[in-house]
CSV table of C-alpha atoms in Angstrom, one decimal:
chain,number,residue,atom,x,y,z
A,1,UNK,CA,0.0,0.0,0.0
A,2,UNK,CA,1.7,3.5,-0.9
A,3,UNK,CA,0.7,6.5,0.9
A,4,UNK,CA,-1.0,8.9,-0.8
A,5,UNK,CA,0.8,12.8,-1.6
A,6,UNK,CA,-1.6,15.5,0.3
A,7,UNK,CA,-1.5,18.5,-1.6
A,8,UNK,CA,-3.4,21.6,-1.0
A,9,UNK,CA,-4.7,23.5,-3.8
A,10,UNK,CA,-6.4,27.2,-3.8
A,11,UNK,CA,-7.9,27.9,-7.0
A,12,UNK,CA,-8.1,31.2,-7.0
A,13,UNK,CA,-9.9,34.0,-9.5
A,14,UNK,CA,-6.8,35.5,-10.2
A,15,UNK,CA,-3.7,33.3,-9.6
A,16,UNK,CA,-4.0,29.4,-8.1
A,17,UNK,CA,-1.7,28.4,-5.6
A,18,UNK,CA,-0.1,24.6,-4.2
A,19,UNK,CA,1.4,23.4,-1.7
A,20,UNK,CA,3.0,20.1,-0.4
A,21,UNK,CA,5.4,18.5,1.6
A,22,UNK,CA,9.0,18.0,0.0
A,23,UNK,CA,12.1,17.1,2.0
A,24,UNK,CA,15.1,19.5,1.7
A,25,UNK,CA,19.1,18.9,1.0
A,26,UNK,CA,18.7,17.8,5.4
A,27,UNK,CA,16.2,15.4,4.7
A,28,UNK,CA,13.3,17.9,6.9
A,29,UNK,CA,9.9,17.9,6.1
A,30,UNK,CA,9.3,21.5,4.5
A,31,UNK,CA,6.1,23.3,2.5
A,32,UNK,CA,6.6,23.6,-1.5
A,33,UNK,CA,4.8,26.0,-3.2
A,34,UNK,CA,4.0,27.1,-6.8
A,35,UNK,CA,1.4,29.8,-8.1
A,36,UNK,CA,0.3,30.2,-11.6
A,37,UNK,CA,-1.6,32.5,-13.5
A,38,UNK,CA,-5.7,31.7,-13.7
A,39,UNK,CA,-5.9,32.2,-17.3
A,40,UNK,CA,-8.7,29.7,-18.8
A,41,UNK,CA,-9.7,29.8,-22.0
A,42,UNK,CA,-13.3,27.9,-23.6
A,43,UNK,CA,-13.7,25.9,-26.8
A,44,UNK,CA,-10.1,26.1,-27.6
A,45,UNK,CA,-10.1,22.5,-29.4
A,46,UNK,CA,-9.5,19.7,-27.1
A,47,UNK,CA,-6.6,18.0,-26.9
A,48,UNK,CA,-4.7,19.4,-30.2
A,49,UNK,CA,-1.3,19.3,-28.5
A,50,UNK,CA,1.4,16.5,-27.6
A,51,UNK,CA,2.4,16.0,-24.1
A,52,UNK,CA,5.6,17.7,-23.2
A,53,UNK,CA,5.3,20.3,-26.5
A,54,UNK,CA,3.9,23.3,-24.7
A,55,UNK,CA,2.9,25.4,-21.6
A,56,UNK,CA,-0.4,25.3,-21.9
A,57,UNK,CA,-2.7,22.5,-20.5
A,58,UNK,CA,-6.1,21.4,-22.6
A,59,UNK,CA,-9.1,19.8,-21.4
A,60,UNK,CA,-12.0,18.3,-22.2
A,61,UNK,CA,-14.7,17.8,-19.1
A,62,UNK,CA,-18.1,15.8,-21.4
A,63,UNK,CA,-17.8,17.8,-24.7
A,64,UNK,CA,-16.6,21.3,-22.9
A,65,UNK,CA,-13.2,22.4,-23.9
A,66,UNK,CA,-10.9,24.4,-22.0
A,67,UNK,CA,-7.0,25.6,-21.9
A,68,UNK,CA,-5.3,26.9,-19.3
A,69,UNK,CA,-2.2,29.4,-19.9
A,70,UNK,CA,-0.3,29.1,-16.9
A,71,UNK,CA,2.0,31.5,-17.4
A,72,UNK,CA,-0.4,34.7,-18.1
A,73,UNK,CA,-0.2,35.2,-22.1
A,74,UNK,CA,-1.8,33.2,-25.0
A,75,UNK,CA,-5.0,32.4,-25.7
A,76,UNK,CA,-8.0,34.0,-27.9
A,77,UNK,CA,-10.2,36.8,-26.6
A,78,UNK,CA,-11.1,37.5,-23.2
A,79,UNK,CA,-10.1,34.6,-20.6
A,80,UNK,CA,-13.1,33.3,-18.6
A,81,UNK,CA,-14.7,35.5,-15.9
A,82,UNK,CA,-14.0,32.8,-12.7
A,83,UNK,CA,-16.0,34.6,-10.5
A,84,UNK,CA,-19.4,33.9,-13.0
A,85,UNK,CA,-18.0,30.8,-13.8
A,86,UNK,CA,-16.3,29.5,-10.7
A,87,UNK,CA,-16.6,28.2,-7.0
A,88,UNK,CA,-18.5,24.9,-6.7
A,89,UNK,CA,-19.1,23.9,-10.1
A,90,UNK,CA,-17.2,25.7,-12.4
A,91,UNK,CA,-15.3,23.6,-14.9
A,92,UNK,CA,-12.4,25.9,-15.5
A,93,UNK,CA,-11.7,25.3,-12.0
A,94,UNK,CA,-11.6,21.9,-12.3
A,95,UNK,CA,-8.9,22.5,-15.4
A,96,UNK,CA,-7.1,24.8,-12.9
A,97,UNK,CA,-7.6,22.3,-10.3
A,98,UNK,CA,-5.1,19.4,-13.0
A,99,UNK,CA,-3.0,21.9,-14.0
A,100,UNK,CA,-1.9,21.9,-10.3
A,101,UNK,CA,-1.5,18.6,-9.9
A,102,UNK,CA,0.0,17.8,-13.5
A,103,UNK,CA,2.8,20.7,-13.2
A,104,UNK,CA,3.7,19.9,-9.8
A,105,UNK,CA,4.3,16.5,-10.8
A,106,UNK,CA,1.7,14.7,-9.5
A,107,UNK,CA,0.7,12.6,-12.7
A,108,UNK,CA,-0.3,9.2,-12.4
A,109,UNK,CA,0.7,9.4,-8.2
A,110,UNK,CA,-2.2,8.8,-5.3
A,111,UNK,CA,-2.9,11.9,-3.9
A,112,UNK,CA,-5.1,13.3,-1.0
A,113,UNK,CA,-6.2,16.5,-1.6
A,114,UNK,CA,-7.8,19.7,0.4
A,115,UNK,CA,-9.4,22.7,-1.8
A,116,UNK,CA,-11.3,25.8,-1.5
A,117,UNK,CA,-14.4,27.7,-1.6
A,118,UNK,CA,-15.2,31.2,-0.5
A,119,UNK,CA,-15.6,31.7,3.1
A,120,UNK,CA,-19.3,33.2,2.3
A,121,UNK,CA,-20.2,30.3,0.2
A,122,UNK,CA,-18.9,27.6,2.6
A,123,UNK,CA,-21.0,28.7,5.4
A,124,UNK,CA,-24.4,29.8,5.4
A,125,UNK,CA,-26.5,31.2,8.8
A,126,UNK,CA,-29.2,29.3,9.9
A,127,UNK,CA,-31.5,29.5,12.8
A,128,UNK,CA,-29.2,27.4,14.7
A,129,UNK,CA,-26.1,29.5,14.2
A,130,UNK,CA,-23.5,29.6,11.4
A,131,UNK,CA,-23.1,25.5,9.5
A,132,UNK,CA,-21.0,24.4,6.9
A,133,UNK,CA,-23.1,24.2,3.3
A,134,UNK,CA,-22.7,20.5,2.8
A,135,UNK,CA,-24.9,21.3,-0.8
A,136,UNK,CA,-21.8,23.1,-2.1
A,137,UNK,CA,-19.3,21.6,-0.3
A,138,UNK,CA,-20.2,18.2,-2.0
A,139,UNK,CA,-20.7,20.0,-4.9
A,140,UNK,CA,-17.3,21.4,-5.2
A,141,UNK,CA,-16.0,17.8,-4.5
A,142,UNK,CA,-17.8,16.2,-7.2
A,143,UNK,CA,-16.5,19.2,-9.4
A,144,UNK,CA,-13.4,18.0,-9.1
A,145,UNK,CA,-13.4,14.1,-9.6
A,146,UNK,CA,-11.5,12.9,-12.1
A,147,UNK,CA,-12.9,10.4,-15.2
A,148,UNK,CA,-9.5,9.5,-16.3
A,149,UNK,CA,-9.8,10.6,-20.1
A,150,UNK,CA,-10.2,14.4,-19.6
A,151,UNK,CA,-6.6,15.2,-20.3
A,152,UNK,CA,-4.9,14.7,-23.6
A,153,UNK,CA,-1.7,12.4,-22.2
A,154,UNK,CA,-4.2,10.2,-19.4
A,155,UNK,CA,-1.4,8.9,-17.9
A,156,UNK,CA,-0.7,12.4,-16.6
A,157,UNK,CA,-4.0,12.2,-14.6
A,158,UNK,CA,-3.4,10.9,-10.3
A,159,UNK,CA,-5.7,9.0,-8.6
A,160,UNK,CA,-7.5,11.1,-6.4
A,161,UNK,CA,-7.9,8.6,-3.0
A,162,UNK,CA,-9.2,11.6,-0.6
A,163,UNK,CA,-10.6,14.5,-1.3
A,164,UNK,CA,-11.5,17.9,1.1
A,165,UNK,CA,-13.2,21.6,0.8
A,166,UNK,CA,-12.3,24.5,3.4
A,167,UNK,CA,-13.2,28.0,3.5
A,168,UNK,CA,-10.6,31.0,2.8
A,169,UNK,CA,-9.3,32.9,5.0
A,170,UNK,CA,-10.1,30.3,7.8
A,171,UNK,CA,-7.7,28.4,6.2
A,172,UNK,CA,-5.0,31.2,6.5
A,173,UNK,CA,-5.9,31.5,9.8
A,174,UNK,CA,-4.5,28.1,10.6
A,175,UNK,CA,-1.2,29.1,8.9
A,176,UNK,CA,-0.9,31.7,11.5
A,177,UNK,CA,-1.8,29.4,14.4
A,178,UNK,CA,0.0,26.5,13.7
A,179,UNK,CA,3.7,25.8,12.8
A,180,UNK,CA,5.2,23.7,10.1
A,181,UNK,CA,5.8,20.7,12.6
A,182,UNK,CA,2.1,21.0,13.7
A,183,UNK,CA,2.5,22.8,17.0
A,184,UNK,CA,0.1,25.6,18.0
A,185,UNK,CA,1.9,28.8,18.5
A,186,UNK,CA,-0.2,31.2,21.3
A,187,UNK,CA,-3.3,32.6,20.2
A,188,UNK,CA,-5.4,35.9,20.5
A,189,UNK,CA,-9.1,35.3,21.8
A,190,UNK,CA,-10.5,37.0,18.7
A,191,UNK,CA,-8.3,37.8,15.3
A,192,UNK,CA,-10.7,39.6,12.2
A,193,UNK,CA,-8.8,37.5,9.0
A,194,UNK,CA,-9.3,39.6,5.4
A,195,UNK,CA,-8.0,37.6,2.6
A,196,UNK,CA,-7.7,39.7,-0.4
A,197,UNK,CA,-7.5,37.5,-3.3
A,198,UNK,CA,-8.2,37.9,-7.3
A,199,UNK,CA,-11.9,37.7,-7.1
A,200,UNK,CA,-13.2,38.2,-3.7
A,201,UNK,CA,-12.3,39.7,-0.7
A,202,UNK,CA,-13.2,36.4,2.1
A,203,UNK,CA,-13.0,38.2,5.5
A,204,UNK,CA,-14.0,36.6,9.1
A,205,UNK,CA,-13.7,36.6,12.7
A,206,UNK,CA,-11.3,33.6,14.3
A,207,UNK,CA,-11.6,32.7,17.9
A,208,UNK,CA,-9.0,31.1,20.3
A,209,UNK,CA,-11.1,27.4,20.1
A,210,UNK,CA,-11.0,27.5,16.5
A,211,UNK,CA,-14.8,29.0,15.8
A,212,UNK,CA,-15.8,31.3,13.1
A,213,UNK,CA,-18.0,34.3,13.0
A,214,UNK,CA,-18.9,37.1,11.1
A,215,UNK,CA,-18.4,35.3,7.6
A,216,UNK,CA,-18.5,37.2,4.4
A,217,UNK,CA,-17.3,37.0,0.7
A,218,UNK,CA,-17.3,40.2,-1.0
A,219,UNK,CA,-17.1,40.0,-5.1
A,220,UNK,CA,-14.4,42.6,-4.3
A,221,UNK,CA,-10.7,41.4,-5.5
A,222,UNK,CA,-7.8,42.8,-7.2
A,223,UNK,CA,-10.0,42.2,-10.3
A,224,UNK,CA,-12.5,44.6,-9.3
A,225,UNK,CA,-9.4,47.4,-8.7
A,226,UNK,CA,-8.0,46.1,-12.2
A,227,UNK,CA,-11.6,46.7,-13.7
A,228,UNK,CA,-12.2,50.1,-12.3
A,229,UNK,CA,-8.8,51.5,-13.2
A,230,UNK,CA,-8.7,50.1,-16.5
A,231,UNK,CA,-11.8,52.0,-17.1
A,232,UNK,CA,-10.6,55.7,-15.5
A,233,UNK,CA,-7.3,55.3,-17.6
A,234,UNK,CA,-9.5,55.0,-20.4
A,235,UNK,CA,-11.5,57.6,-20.0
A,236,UNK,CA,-8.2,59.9,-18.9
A,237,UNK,CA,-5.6,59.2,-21.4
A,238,UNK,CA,-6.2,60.2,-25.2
A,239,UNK,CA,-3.7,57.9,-26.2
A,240,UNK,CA,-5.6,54.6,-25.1
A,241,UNK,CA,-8.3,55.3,-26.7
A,242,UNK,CA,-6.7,53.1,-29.7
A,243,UNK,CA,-8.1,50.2,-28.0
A,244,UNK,CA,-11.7,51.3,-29.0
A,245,UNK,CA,-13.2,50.5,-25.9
A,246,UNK,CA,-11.6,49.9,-22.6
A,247,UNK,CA,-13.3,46.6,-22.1
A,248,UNK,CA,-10.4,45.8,-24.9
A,249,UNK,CA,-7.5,46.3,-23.0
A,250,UNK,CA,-6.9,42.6,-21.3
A,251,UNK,CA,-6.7,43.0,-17.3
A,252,UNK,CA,-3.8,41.5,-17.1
A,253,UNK,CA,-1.9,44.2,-19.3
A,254,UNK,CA,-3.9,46.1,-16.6
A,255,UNK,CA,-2.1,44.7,-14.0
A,256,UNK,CA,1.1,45.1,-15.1
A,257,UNK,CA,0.7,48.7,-16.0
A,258,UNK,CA,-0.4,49.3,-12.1
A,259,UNK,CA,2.6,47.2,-10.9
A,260,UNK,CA,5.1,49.1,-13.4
A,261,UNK,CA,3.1,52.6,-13.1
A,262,UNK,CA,2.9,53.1,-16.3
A,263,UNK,CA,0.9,52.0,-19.6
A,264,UNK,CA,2.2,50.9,-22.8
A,265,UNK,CA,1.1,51.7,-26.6
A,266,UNK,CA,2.2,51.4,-29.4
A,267,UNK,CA,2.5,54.5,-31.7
A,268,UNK,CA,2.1,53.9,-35.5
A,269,UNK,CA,3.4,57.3,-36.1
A,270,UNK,CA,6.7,56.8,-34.9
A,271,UNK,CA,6.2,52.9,-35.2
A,272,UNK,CA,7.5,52.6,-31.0
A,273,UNK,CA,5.9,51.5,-28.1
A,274,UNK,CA,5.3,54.6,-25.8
A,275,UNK,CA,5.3,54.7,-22.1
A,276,UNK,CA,2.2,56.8,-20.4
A,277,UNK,CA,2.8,57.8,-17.0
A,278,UNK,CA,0.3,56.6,-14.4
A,279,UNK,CA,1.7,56.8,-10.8
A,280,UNK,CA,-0.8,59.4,-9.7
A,281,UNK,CA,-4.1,57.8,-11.1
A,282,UNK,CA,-2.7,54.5,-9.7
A,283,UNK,CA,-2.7,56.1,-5.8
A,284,UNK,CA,-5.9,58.0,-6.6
A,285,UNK,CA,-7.4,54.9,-7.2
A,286,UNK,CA,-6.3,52.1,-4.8
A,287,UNK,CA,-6.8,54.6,-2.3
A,288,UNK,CA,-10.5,55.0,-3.4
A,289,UNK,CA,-10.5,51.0,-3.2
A,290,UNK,CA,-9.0,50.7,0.3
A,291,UNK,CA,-11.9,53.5,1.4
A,292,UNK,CA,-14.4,51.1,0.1
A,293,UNK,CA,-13.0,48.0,1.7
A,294,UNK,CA,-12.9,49.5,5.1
A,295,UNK,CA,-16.3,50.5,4.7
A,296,UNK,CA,-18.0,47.0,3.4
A,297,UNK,CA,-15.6,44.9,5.8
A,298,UNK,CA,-16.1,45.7,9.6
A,299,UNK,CA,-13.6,45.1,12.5
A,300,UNK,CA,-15.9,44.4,15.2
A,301,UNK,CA,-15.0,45.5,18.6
A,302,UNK,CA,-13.5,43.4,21.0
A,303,UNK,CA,-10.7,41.6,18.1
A,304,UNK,CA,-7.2,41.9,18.4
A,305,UNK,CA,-6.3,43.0,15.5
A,306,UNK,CA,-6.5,42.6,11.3
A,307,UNK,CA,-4.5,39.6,10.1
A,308,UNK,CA,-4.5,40.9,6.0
A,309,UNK,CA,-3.7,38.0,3.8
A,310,UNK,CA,-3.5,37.0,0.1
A,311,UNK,CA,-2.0,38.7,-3.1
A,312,UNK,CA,-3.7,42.2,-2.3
A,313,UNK,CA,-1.7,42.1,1.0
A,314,UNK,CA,1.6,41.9,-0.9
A,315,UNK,CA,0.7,45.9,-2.4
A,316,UNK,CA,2.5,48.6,0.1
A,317,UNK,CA,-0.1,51.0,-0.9
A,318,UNK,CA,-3.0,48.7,0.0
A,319,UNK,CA,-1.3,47.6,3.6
A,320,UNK,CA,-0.7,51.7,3.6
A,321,UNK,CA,-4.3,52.6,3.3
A,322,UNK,CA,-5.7,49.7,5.2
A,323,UNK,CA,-3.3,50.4,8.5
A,324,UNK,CA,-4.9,54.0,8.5
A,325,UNK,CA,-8.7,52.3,8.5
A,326,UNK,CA,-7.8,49.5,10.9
A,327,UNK,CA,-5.8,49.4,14.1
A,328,UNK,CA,-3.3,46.6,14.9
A,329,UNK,CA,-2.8,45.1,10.7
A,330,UNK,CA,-0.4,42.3,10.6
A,331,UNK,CA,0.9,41.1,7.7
A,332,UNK,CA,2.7,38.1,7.7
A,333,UNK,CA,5.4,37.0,5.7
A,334,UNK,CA,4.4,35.4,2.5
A,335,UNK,CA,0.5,36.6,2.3
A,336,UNK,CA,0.0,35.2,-0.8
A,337,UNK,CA,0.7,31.8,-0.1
A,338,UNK,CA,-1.0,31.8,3.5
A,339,UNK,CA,-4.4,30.4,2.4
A,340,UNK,CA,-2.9,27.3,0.7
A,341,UNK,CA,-0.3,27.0,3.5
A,342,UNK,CA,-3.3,26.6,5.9
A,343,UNK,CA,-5.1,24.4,4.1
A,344,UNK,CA,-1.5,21.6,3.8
A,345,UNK,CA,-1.4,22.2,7.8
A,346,UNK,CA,-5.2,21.9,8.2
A,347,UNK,CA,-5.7,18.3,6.4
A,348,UNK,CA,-1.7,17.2,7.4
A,349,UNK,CA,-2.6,18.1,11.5
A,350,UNK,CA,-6.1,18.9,12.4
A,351,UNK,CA,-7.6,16.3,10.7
A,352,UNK,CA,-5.3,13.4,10.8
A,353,UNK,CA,-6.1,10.8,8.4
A,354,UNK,CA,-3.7,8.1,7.1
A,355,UNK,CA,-3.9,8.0,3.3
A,356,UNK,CA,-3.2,5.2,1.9
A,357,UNK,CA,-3.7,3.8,-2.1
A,358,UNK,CA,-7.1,2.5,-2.2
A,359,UNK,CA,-8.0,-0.2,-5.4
A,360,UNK,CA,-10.4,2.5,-7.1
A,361,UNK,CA,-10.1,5.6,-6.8
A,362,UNK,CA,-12.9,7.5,-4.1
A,363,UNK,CA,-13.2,10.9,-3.1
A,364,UNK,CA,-15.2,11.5,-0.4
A,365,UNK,CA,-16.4,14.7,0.9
């Protein structure tokens, strides 16, 4: 019987993120991690490709095509929009979901498995207090079994013997908590977690005995920012309007115009690429979306603090803004990778099963 690899995959609107256990040059047990770009593409011809030619990854769930660009460039048109097409049953999460495990070499290897879903959408409030979903949880599980001819090289597929859903930020809240040998580190009574990531912002309240309140998943990501100032730089600068309509200009040249703080176009004129100064519209406007953060997630009196995670947390100017809203912001280390971190440490510690090859593959929720 060989024991199964757990990894932990977030698939996430914007980048997806892995993690497992790898051994280093000492022989300890130590966290890998890889992210990728969520670039998904429909209808993009099945599986015209040979294994090992190319850095994308086709798909084929029941007559659906999809390809995913890991890297952040190719495809035709605009890539799918994962938070309309996403969460529980989406299937270019499930593509996202293989490219993890192919490109982290997981192919043809048991593995057991813990994902995500929005902190919002894995709880609901019911009369009894806040419960776990089980509808989408389940849901989500399904999603992401495996037929074993969905890929174009099969034997690139693993045998999924476990499989697990947790919500975000909850899950990043165990990174916090608990060490990479499994040992809890001391812990405030009450800790408000907001876990900016592509899509959604997932925010909550953590308690000392591992209880959640205050749940909330707001359709308020990096993508939103991306959206919003893709739009005002269209509207400001003459020289963009050669796009034709700002819905034209592909977010993730967006993104890199923010991160560089300054657009790119090219001039036919003078046949050159010309470089548009933004620096200013770029503060104006992440300061606008920090302001509307702090207003639609609340830090409840009586917490410790604001423990800011995911990739909006690595942006100075967002912790900037946020640390003037919000007393006591912590930001830890590698925020990015905190959700998926939490998840490896919640299936490897909390819940403590012993994987182990099984003769057909099950996933059970």
């Amino acid at each position: 019987m060989k024991q199964a690899n757990i990894v932990a995959i977030d698939t996430g609107n914007r980048r997806t993120k892995t993690a497992y256990w790898s051994t280093d040059e000492q022989g300890n047990s130590v966290i890998k991690t890889d992210v990728f770009s969520s670039r998904v593409f429909r209808n993009t011809g099945g599986f015209a490709i040979k294994p090992g030619e190319s850095k994308f990854y086709p798909f084929n769930f029941a007559q659906n095509s999809f390809t995913v660009y890991p890297d952040g460039q190719g495809g035709s048109g605009h890539p799918i929009d994962l938070l309309r097409e996403g969460r529980s049953n989406g299937k270019a999460i499930k593509a996202l979901f293989l490219t993890s495990l192919i490109r982290n070499g997981f192919g043809s290897k048991p593995v057991a498995y813990i994902s995500n879903l929005p902190v919002g959408d894995y709880f609901q409030n019911t009369a009894i207090g806040i419960q776990t979903n089980e509808a989408l949880v389940n849901e989500k599980v399904e999603l992401l079994s495996i037929q074993g001819n969905e890929f174009h090289d099969a034997s690139a597929l693993p045998s999924l013997v476990s499989g697990r859903v947790f919500a975000e930020g909850c899950a990043a809240y165990i990174d916090f908590v608990i060490d990479d040998h499994g040992n809890e580190r001391p812990k405030p009574k009450a800790l408000k977690i907001v876990d900016i990531g592509g899509g959604t912002i997932d925010a909550c309240v953590a308690h000392d005995d591992f209880s959640i309140s205050d749940a909330q998943t707001l359709e308020l990501g990096m993508l939103s920012f991306y959206a919003s100032l893709r739009k005002y730089l269209f509207e400001q600068e003459p020289k963009l309007k050669s796009f034709g309509s700002y819905e034209n200009i592909d977010l993730h040249d967006v993104e890199t115009w923010y991160q560089n703080k300054y657009a790119e176009v090219y001039d036919f004129q003078t046949q050159q690429h010309q470089r548009i100064d933004i620096t200013a519209i770029c503060e104006a406007c992440i300061k606008d979306y920090c302001t509307e953060i702090a207003q639609k997630v609340v830090v409840q009196p009586g917490v410790s603090g604001v423990l800011l995670m995911g990739g909006g947390a690595l942006d100075p100017l967002i912790q900037h803004y946020l640390t003037e809203k919000w007393q006591n912001v912590f930001v830890p280390k590698d925020p990015d990778f905190a959700n998926v971190r939490g998840l490896l440490k919640l299936e490897t510690f909390i819940f403590d099963k012993s994987y182990t090859q099984i003769a057909e593959a099950e996933v059970t929720a």
